[in-house]
N, CA, C and O of each residue as an XYZ file, in Angstrom:
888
protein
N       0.845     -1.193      0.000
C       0.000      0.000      0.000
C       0.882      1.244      0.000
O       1.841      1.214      0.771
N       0.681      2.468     -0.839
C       1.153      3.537     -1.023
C       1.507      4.389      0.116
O       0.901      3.930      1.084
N       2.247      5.481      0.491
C       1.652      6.318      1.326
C       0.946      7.253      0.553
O       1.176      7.892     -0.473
N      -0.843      7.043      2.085
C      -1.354      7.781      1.620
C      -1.429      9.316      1.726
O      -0.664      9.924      2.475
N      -2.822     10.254      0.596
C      -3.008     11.424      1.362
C      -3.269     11.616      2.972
O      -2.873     12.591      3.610
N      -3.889     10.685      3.427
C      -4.604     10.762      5.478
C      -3.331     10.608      5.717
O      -2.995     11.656      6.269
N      -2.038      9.631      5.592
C      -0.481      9.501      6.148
C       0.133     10.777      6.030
O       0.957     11.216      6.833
N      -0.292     11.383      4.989
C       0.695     12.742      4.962
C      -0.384     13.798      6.135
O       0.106     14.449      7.058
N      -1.640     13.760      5.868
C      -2.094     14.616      6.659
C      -1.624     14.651      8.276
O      -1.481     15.700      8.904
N      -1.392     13.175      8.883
C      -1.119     12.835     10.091
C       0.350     13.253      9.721
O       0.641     14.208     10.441
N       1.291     12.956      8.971
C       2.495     13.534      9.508
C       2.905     15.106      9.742
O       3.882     15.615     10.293
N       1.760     15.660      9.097
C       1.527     17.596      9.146
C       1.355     17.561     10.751
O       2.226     17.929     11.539
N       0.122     17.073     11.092
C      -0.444     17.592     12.042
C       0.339     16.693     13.747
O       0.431     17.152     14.885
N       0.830     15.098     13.093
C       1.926     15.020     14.166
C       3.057     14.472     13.496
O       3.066     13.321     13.060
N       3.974     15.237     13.407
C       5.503     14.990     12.710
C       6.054     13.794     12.883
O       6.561     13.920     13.997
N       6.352     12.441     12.428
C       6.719     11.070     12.406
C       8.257     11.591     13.256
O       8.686     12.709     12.967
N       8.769     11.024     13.938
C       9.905     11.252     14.621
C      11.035     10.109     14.810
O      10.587      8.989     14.563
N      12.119     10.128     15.114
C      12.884      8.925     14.927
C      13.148      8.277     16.082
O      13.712      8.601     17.127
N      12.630      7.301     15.686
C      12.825      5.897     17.106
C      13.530      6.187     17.965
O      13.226      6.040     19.149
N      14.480      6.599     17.614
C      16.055      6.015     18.339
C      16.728      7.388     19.099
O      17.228      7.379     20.224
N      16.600      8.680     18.114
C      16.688     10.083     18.753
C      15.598     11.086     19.159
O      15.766     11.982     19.986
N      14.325     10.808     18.407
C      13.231     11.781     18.491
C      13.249     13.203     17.981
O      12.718     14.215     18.437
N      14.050     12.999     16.847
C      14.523     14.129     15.745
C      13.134     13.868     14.580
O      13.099     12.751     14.064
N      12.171     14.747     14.236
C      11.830     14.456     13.233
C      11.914     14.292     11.909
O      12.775     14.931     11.305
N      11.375     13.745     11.473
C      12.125     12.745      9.889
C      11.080     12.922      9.033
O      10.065     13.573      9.282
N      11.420     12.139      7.669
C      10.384     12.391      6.829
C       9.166     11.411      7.155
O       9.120     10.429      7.896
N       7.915     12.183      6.119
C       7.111     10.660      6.693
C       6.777      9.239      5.943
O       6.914      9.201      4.720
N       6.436      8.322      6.499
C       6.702      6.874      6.459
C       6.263      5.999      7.133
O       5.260      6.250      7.800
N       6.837      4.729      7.189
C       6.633      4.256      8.515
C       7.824      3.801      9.115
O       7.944      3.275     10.222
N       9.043      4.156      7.944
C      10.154      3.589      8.735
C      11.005      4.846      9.279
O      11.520      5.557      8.416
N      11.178      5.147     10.488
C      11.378      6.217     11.049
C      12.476      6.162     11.686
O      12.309      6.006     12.896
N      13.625      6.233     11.323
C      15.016      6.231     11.537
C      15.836      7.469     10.545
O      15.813      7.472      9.314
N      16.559      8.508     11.431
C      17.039      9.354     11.052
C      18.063      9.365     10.274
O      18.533      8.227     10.293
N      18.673     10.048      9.589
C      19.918     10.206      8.260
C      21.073      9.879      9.728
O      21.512      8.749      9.942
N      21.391     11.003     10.545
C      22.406     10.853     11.976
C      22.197      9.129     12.290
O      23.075      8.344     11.933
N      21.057      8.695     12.928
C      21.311      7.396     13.280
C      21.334      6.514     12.654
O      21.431      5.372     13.104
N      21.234      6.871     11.178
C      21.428      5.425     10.308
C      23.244      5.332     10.156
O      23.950      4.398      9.775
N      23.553      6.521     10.562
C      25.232      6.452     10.339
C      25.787      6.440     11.697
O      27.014      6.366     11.750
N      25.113      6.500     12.868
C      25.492      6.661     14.265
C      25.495      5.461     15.248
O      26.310      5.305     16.157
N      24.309      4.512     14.888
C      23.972      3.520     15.651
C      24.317      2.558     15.671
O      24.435      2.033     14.564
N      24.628      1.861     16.689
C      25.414      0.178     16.651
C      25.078     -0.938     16.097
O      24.479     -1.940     16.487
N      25.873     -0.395     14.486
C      25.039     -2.046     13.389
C      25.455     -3.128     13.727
O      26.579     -3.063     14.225
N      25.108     -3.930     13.682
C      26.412     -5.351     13.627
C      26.494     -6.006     12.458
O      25.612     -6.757     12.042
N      27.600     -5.743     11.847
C      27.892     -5.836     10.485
C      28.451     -7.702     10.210
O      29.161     -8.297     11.022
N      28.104     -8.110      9.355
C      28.570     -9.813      9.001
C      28.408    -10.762     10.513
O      27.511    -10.666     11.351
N      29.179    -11.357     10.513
C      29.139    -12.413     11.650
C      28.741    -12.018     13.066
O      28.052    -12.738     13.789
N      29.197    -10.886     13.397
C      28.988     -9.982     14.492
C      27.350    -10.056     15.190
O      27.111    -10.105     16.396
N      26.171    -10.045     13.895
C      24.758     -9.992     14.168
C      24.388    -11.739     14.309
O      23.245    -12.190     14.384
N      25.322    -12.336     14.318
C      24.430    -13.485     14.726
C      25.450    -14.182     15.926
O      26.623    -13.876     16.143
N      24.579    -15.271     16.668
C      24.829    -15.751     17.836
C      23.841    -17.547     17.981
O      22.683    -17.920     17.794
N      24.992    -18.115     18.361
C      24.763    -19.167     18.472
C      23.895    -19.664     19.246
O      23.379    -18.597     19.579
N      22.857    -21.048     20.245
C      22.812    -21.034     21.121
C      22.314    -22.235     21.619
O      22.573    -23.188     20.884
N      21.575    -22.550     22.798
C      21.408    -23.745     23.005
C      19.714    -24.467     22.607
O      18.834    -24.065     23.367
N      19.494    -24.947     22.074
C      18.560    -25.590     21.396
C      18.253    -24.055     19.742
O      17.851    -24.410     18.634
N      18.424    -23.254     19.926
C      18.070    -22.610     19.017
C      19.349    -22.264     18.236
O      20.366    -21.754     18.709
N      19.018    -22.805     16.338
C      20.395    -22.860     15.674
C      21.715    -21.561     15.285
O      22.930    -21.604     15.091
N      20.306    -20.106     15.326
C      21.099    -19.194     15.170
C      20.181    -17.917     15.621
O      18.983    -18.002     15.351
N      20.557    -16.962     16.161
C      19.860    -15.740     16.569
C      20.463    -14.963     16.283
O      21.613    -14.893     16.718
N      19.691    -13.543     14.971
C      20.495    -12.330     14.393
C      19.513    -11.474     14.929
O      18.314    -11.726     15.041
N      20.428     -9.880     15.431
C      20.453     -8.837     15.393
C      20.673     -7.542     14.670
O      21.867     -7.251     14.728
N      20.129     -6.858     14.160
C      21.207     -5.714     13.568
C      21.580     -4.912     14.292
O      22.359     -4.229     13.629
N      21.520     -4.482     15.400
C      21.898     -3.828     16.290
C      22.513     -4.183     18.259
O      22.086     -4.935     19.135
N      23.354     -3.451     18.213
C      24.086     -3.735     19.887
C      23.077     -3.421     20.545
O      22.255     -2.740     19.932
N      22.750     -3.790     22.031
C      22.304     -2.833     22.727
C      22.960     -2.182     23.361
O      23.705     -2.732     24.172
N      22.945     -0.929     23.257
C      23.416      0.071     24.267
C      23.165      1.808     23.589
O      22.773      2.150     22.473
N      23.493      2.476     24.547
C      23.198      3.549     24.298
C      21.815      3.992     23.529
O      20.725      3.794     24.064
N      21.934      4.608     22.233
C      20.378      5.321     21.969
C      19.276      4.001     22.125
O      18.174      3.929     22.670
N      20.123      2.983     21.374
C      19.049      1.587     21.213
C      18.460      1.081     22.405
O      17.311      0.708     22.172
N      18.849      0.897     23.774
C      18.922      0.101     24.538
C      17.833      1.666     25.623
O      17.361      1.376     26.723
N      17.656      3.060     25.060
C      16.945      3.768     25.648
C      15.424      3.698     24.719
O      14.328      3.917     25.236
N      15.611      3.375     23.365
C      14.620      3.272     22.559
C      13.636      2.161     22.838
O      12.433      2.289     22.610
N      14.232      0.960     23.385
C      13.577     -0.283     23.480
C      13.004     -0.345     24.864
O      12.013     -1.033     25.108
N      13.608      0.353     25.750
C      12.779      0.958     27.022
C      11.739      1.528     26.905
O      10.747      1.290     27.594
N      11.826      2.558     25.814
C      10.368      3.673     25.813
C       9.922      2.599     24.929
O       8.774      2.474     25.357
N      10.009      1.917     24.188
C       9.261      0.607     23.761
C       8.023      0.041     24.347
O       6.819      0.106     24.102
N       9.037     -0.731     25.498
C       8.480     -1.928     26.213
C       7.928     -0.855     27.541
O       7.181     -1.541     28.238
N       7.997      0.022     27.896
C       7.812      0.334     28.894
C       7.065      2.054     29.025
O       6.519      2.558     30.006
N       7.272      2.576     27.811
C       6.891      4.049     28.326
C       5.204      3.936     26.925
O       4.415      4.865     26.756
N       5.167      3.184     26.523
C       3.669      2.682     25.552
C       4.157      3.613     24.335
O       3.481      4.524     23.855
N       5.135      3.324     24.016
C       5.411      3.543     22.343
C       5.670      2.462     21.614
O       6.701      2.038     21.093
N       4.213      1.960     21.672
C       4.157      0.864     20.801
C       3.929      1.118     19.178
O       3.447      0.246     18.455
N       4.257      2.170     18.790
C       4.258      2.310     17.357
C       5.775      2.138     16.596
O       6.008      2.152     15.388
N       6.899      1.938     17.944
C       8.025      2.263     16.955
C       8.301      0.696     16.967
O       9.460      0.306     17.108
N       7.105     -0.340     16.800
C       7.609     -1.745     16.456
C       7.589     -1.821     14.398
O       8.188     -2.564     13.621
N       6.995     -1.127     14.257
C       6.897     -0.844     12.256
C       8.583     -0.343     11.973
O       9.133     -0.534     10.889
N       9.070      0.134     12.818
C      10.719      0.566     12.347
C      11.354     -0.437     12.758
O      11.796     -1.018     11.767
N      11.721     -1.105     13.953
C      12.118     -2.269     14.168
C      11.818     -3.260     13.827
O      12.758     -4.039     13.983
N      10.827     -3.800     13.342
C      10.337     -4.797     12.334
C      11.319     -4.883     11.149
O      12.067     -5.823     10.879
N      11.141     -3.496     10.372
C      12.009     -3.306      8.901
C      13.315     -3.742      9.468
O      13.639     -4.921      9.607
N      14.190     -2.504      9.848
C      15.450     -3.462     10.787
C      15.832     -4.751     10.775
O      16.877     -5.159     10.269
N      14.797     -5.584     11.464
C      14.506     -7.350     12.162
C      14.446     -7.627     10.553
O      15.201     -8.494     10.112
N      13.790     -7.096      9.872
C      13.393     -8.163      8.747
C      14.681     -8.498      7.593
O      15.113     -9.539      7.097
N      15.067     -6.890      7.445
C      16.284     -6.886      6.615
C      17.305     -7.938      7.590
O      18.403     -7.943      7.034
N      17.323     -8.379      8.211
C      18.405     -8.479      8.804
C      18.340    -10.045      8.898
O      19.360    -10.720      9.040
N      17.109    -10.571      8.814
C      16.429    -11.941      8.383
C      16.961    -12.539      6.962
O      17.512    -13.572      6.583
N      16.418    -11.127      6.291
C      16.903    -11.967      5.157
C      18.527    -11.808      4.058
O      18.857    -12.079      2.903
N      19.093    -11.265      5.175
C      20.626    -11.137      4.871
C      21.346    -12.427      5.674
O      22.497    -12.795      5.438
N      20.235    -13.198      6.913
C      21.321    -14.257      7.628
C      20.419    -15.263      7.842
O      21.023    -16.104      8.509
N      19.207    -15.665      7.620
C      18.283    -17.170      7.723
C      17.472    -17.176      6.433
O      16.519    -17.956      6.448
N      17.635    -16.537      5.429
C      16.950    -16.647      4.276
C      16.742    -18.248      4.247
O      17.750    -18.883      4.556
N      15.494    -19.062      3.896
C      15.450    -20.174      3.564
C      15.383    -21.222      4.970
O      15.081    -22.412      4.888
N      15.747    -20.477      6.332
C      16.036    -21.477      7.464
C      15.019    -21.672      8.191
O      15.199    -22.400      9.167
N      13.446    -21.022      7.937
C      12.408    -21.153      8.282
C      11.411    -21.610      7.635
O      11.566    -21.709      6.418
N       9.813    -22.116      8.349
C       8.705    -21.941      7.690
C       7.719    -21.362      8.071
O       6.917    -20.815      7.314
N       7.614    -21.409      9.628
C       6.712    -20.140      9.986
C       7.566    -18.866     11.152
O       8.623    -18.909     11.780
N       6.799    -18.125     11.055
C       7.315    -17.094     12.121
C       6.309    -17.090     13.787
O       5.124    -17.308     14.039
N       7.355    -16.774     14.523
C       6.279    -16.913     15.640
C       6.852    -15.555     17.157
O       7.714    -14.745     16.818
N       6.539    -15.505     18.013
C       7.195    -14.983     18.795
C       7.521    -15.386     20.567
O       7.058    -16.489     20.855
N       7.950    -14.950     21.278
C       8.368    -14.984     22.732
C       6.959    -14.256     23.505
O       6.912    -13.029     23.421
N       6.025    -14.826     24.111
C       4.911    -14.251     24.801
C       5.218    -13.768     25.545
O       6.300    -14.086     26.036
N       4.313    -12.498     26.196
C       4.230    -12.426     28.045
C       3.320    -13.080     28.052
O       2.606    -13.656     27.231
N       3.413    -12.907     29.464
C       2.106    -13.934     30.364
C       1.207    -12.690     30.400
O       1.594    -11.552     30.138
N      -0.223    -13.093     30.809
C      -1.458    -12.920     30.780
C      -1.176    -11.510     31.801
O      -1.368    -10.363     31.398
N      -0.763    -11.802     32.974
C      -0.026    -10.318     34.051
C       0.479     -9.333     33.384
O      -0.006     -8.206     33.280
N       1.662     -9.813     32.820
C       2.790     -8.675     32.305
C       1.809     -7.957     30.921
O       1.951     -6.760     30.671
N       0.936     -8.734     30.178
C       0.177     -7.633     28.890
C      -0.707     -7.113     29.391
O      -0.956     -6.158     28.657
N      -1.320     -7.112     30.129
C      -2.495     -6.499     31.078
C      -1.236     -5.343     31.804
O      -1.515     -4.202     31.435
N      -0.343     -5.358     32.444
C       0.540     -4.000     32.935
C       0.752     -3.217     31.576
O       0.337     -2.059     31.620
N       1.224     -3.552     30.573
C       2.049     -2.783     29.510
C       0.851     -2.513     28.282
O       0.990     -1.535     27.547
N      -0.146     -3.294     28.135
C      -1.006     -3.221     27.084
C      -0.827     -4.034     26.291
O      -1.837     -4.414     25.699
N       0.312     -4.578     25.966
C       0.558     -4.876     24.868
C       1.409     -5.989     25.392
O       1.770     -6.271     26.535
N       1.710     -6.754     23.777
C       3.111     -7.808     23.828
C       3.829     -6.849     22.779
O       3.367     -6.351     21.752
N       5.244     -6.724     23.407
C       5.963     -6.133     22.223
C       6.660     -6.831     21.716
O       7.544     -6.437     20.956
N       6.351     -8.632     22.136
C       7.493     -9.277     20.342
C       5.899     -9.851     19.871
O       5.874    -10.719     18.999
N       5.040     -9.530     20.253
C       4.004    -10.270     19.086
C       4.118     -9.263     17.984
O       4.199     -9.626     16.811
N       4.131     -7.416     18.507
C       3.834     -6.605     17.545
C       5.171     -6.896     16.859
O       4.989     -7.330     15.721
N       6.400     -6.794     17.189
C       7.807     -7.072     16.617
C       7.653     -8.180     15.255
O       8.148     -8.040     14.137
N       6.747     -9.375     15.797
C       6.775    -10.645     14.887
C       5.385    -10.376     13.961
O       5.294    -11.016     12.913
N       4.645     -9.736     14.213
C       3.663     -9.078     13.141
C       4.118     -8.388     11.804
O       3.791     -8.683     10.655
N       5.325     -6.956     12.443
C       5.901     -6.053     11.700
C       6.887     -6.525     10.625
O       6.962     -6.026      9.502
N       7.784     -7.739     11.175
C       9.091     -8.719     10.121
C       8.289     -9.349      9.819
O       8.418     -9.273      8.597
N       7.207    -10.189     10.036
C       6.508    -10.533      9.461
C       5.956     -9.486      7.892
O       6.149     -9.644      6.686
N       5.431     -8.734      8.473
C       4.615     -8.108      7.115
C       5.570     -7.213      6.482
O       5.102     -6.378      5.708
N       6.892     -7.241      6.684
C       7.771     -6.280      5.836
C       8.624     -7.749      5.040
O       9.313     -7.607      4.030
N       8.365     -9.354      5.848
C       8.828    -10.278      5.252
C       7.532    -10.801      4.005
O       7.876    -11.242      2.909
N       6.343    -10.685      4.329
C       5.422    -10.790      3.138
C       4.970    -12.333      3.677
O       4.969    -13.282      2.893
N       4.720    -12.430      4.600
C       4.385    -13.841      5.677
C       3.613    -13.169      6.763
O       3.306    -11.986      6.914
N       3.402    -14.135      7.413
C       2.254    -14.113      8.682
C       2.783    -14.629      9.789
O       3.671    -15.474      9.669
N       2.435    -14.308     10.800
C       3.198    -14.741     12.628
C       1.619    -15.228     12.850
O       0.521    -14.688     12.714
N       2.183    -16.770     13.339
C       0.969    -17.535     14.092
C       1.744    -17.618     15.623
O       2.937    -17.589     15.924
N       0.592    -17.726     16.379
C       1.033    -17.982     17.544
C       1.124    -19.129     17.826
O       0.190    -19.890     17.571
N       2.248    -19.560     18.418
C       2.351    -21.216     18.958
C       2.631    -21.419     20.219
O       2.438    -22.588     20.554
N       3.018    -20.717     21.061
C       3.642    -20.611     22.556
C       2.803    -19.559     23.525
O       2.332    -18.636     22.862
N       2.565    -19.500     24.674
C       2.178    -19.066     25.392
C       2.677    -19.197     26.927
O       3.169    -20.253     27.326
N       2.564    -18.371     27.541
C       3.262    -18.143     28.567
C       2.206    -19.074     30.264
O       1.264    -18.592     30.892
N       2.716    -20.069     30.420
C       1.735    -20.688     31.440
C       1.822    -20.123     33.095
O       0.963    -20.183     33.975
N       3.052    -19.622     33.126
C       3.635    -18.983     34.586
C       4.366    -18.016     34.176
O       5.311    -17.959     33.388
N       3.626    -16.989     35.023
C       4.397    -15.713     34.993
C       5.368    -15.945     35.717
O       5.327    -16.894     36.500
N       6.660    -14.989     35.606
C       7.826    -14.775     36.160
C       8.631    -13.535     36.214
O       8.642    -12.718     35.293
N       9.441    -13.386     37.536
C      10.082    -11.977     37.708
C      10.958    -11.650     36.166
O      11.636    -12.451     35.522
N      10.644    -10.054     35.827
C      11.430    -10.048     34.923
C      12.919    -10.810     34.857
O      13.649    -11.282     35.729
N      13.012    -10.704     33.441
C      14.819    -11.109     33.150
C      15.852     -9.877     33.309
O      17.058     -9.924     33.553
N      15.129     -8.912     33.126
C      16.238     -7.702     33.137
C      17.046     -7.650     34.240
O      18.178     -7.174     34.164
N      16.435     -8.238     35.610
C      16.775     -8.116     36.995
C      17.897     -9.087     37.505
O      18.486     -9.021     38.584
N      18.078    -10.066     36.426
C      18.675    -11.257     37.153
C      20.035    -11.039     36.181
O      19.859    -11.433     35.028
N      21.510    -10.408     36.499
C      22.367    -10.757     35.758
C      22.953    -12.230     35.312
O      23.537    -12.438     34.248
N      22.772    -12.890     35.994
C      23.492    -14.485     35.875
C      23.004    -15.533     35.187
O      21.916    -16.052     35.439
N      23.742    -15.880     34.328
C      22.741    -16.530     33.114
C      22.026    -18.119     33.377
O      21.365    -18.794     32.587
N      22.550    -18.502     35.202
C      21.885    -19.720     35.686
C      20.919    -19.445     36.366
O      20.041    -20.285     36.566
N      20.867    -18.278     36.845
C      19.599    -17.302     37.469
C      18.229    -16.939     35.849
O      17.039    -16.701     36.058
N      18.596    -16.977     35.017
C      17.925    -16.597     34.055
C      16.988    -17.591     33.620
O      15.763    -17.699     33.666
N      18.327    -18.569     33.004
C      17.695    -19.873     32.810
C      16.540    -20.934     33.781
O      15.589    -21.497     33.239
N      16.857    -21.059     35.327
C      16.195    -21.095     36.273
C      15.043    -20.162     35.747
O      14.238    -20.797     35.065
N      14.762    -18.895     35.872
C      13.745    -18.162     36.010
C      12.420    -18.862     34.689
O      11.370    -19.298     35.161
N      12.543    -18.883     33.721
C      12.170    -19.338     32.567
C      12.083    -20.764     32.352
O      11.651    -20.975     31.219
N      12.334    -21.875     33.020
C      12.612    -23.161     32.803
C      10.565    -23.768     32.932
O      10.000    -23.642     34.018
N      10.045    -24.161     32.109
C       8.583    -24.101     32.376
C       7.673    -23.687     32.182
O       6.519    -24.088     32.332
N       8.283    -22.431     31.657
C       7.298    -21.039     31.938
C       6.018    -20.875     30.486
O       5.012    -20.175     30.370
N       6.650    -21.846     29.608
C       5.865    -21.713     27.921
C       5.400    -23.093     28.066
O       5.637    -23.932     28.934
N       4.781    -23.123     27.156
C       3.841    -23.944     26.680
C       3.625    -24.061     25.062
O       3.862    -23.048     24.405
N       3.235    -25.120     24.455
C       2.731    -25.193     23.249
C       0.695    -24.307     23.108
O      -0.241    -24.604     23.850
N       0.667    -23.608     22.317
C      -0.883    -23.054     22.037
C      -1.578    -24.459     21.415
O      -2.653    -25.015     21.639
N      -0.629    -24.714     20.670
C      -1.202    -25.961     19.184
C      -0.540    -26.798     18.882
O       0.073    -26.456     17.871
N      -0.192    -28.118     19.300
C       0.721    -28.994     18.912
C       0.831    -29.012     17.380
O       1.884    -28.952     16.745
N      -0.036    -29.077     17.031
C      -0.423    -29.508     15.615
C       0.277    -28.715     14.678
O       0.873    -29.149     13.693
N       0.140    -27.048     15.168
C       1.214    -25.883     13.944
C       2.439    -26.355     14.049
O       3.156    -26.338     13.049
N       2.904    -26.849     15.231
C       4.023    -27.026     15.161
C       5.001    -28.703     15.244
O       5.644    -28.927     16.269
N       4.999    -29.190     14.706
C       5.155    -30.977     14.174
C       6.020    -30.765     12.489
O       5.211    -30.533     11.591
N       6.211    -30.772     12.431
C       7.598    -30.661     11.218
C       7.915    -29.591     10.659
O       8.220    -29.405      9.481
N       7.847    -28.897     11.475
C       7.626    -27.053     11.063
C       9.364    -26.684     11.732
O      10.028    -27.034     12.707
N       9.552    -25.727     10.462
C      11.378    -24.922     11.299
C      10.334    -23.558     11.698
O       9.219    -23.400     11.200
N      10.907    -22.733     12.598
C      10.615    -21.980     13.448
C      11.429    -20.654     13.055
O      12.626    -20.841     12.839
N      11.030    -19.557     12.952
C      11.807    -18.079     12.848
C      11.031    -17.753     14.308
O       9.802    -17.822     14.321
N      11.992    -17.281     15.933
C      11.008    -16.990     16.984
C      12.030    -15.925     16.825
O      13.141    -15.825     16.304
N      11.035    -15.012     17.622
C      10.972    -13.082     17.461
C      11.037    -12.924     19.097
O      10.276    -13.501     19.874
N      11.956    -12.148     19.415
C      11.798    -11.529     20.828
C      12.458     -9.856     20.168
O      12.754     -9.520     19.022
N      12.504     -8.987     21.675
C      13.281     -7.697     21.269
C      14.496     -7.674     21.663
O      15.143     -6.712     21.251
N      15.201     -8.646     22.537
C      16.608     -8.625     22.695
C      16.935     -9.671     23.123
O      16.239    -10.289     23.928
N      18.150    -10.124     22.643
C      18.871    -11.300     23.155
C      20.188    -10.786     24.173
O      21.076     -9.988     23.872
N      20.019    -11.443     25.334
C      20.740    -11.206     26.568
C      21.784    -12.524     26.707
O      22.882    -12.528     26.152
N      21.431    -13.310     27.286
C      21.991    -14.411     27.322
C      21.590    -15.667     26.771
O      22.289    -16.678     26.828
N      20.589    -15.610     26.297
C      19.764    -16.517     25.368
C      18.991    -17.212     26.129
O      18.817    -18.286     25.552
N      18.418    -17.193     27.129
C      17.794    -18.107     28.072
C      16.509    -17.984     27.559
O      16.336    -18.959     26.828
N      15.455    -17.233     27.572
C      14.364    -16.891     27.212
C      14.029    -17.696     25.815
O      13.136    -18.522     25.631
N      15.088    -17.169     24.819
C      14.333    -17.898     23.351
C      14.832    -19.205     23.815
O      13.978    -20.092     23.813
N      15.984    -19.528     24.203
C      16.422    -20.818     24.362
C      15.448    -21.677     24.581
O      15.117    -22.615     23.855
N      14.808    -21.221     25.987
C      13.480    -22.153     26.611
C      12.659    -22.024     25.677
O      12.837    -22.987     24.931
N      11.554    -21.138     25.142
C      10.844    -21.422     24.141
C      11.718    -22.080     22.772
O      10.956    -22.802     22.129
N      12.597    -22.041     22.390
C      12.926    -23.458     21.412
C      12.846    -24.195     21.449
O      12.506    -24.781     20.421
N      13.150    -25.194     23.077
C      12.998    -26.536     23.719
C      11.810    -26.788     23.578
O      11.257    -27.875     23.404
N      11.398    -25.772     23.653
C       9.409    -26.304     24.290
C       8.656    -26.462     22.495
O       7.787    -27.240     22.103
N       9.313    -25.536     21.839
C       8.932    -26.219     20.173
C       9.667    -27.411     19.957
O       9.014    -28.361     19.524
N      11.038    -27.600     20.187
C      11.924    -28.508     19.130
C      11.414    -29.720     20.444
O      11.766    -30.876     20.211
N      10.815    -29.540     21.444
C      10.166    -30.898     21.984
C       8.880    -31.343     21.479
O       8.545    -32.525     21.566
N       7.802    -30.041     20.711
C       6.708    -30.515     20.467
C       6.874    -31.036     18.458
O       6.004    -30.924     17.594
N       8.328    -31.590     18.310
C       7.799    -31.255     17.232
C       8.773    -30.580     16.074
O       9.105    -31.062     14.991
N       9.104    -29.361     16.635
C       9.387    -28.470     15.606
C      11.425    -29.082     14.727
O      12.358    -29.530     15.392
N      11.424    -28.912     13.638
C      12.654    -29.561     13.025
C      13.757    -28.863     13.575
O      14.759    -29.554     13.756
N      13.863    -26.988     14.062
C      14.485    -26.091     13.974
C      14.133    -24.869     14.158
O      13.331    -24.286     13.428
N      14.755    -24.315     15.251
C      14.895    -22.964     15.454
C      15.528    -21.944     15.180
O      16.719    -22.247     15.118
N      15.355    -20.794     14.962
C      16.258    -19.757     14.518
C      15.886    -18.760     15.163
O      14.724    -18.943     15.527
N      16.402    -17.488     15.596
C      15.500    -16.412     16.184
C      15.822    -15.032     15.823
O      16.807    -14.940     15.091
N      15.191    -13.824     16.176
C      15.615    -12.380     15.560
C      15.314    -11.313     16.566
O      14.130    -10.995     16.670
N      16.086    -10.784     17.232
C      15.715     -9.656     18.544
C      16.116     -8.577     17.357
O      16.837     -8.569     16.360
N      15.410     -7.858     17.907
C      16.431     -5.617     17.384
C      17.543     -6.164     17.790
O      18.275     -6.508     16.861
N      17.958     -6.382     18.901
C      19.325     -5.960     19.328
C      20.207     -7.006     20.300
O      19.488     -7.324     21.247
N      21.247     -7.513     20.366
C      21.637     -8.126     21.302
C      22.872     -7.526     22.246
O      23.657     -6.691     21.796
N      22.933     -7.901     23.233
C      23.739     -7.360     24.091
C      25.239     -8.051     23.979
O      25.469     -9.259     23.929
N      26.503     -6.626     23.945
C      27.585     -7.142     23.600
C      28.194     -8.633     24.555
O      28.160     -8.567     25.784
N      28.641     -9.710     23.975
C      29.427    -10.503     24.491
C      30.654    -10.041     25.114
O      31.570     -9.367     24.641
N      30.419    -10.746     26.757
C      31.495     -9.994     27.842
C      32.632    -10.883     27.033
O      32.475    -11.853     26.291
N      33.720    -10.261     27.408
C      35.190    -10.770     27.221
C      36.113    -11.427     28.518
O      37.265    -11.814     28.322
């Protein structure tokens, strides 16, 4: 679909602004500034992807830290749930520069029933909607969250993490998922515990293969 005349009228009357600085930009829906397309932490070739345990490969185009890692806050947390259409594009390009071909459906990392009732929203369903529809495919849901749990942000230690999450998903539909490879969508990869566990809980019901796609992952300590 074009942009329309009503898109331009809304960008008159509220100026489209950029994700990442809040500089306004032209309008669109992909809203990333001329400065941060040359400023922000890409991860260029091998760098954007990461290995892990039950899941075969997880890409990023971006580090977290600095503007990114304040953007994905007002994200998940301050209800700017519109800047998942720019991170989507991001996620998607970045899909099909490093798993082209390694999937068949797309899916994402749930909250539990608690945590979308606090925030409004899930922000990797909208994430796996957006690469989804900038990939020209559809995000079914297959996982769901059966026990809530203290955030991950809180727990540095990646046996504290894993612990936290061990249980916590569930299959929605056995059935979507039985010889199916998997593209799963979260917004950041930390230590991998989170997609990790939801991979197990597919590649146990079933699924051939996992792969996954955050915005951003956090640099590997040295």
């Amino acid at each position: 679909m074009g942009y329309s005349v009503w898109n331009r009228v809304l960008d008159f009357v509220f100026p489209p602004k950029c994700v990442f600085c809040g500089k306004i930009v032209e309008g669109g829906g992909y809203r990333v500034c001329p400065s941060c397309e040359k400023e922000l932490p890409f991860l260029p070739g091998a760098a954007a992807e990461r290995e892990g345990e039950f899941f075969t490969l997880c890409v990023s185009p971006l580090s977290y830290q600095g503007a990114v890692r304040k953007s994905v806050h007002r994200y998940k947390f301050s209800g700017k749930d519109g800047y998942a259409t720019t991170y989507g594009k991001l996620m998607a390009d970045c899909v099909r520069a490093h798993l082209a071909g390694e999937y068949d459906r797309i899916t994402w990392v749930p909250l539990s029933s608690e945590r979308k009732r606090e925030r409004g929203y899930d922000q990797a369903m909208l994430l796996a909607m957006a690469v989804a529809l900038d990939l020209g495919d559809v995000a079914v849901e297959s996982l769901r969250k059966a026990r809530h749990t203290g955030a991950q942000s809180g727990l540095a230690d990646a046996a504290a993490r894993r612990a936290n999450v061990l249980g916590a998903y569930e299959l929605t539909d056995p059935a979507l998922v039985e010889g199916r490879r998997f593209l799963l969508i979260d917004d950041v990869l930390t230590t991998g515990a989170t997609i990790s566990e939801c991979a197990r809980v597919l590649l146990t019901g079933g699924a051939t293969q996992v792969v996954g796609a955050t915005l951003a992952m956090t640099p590997l300590k040295k």
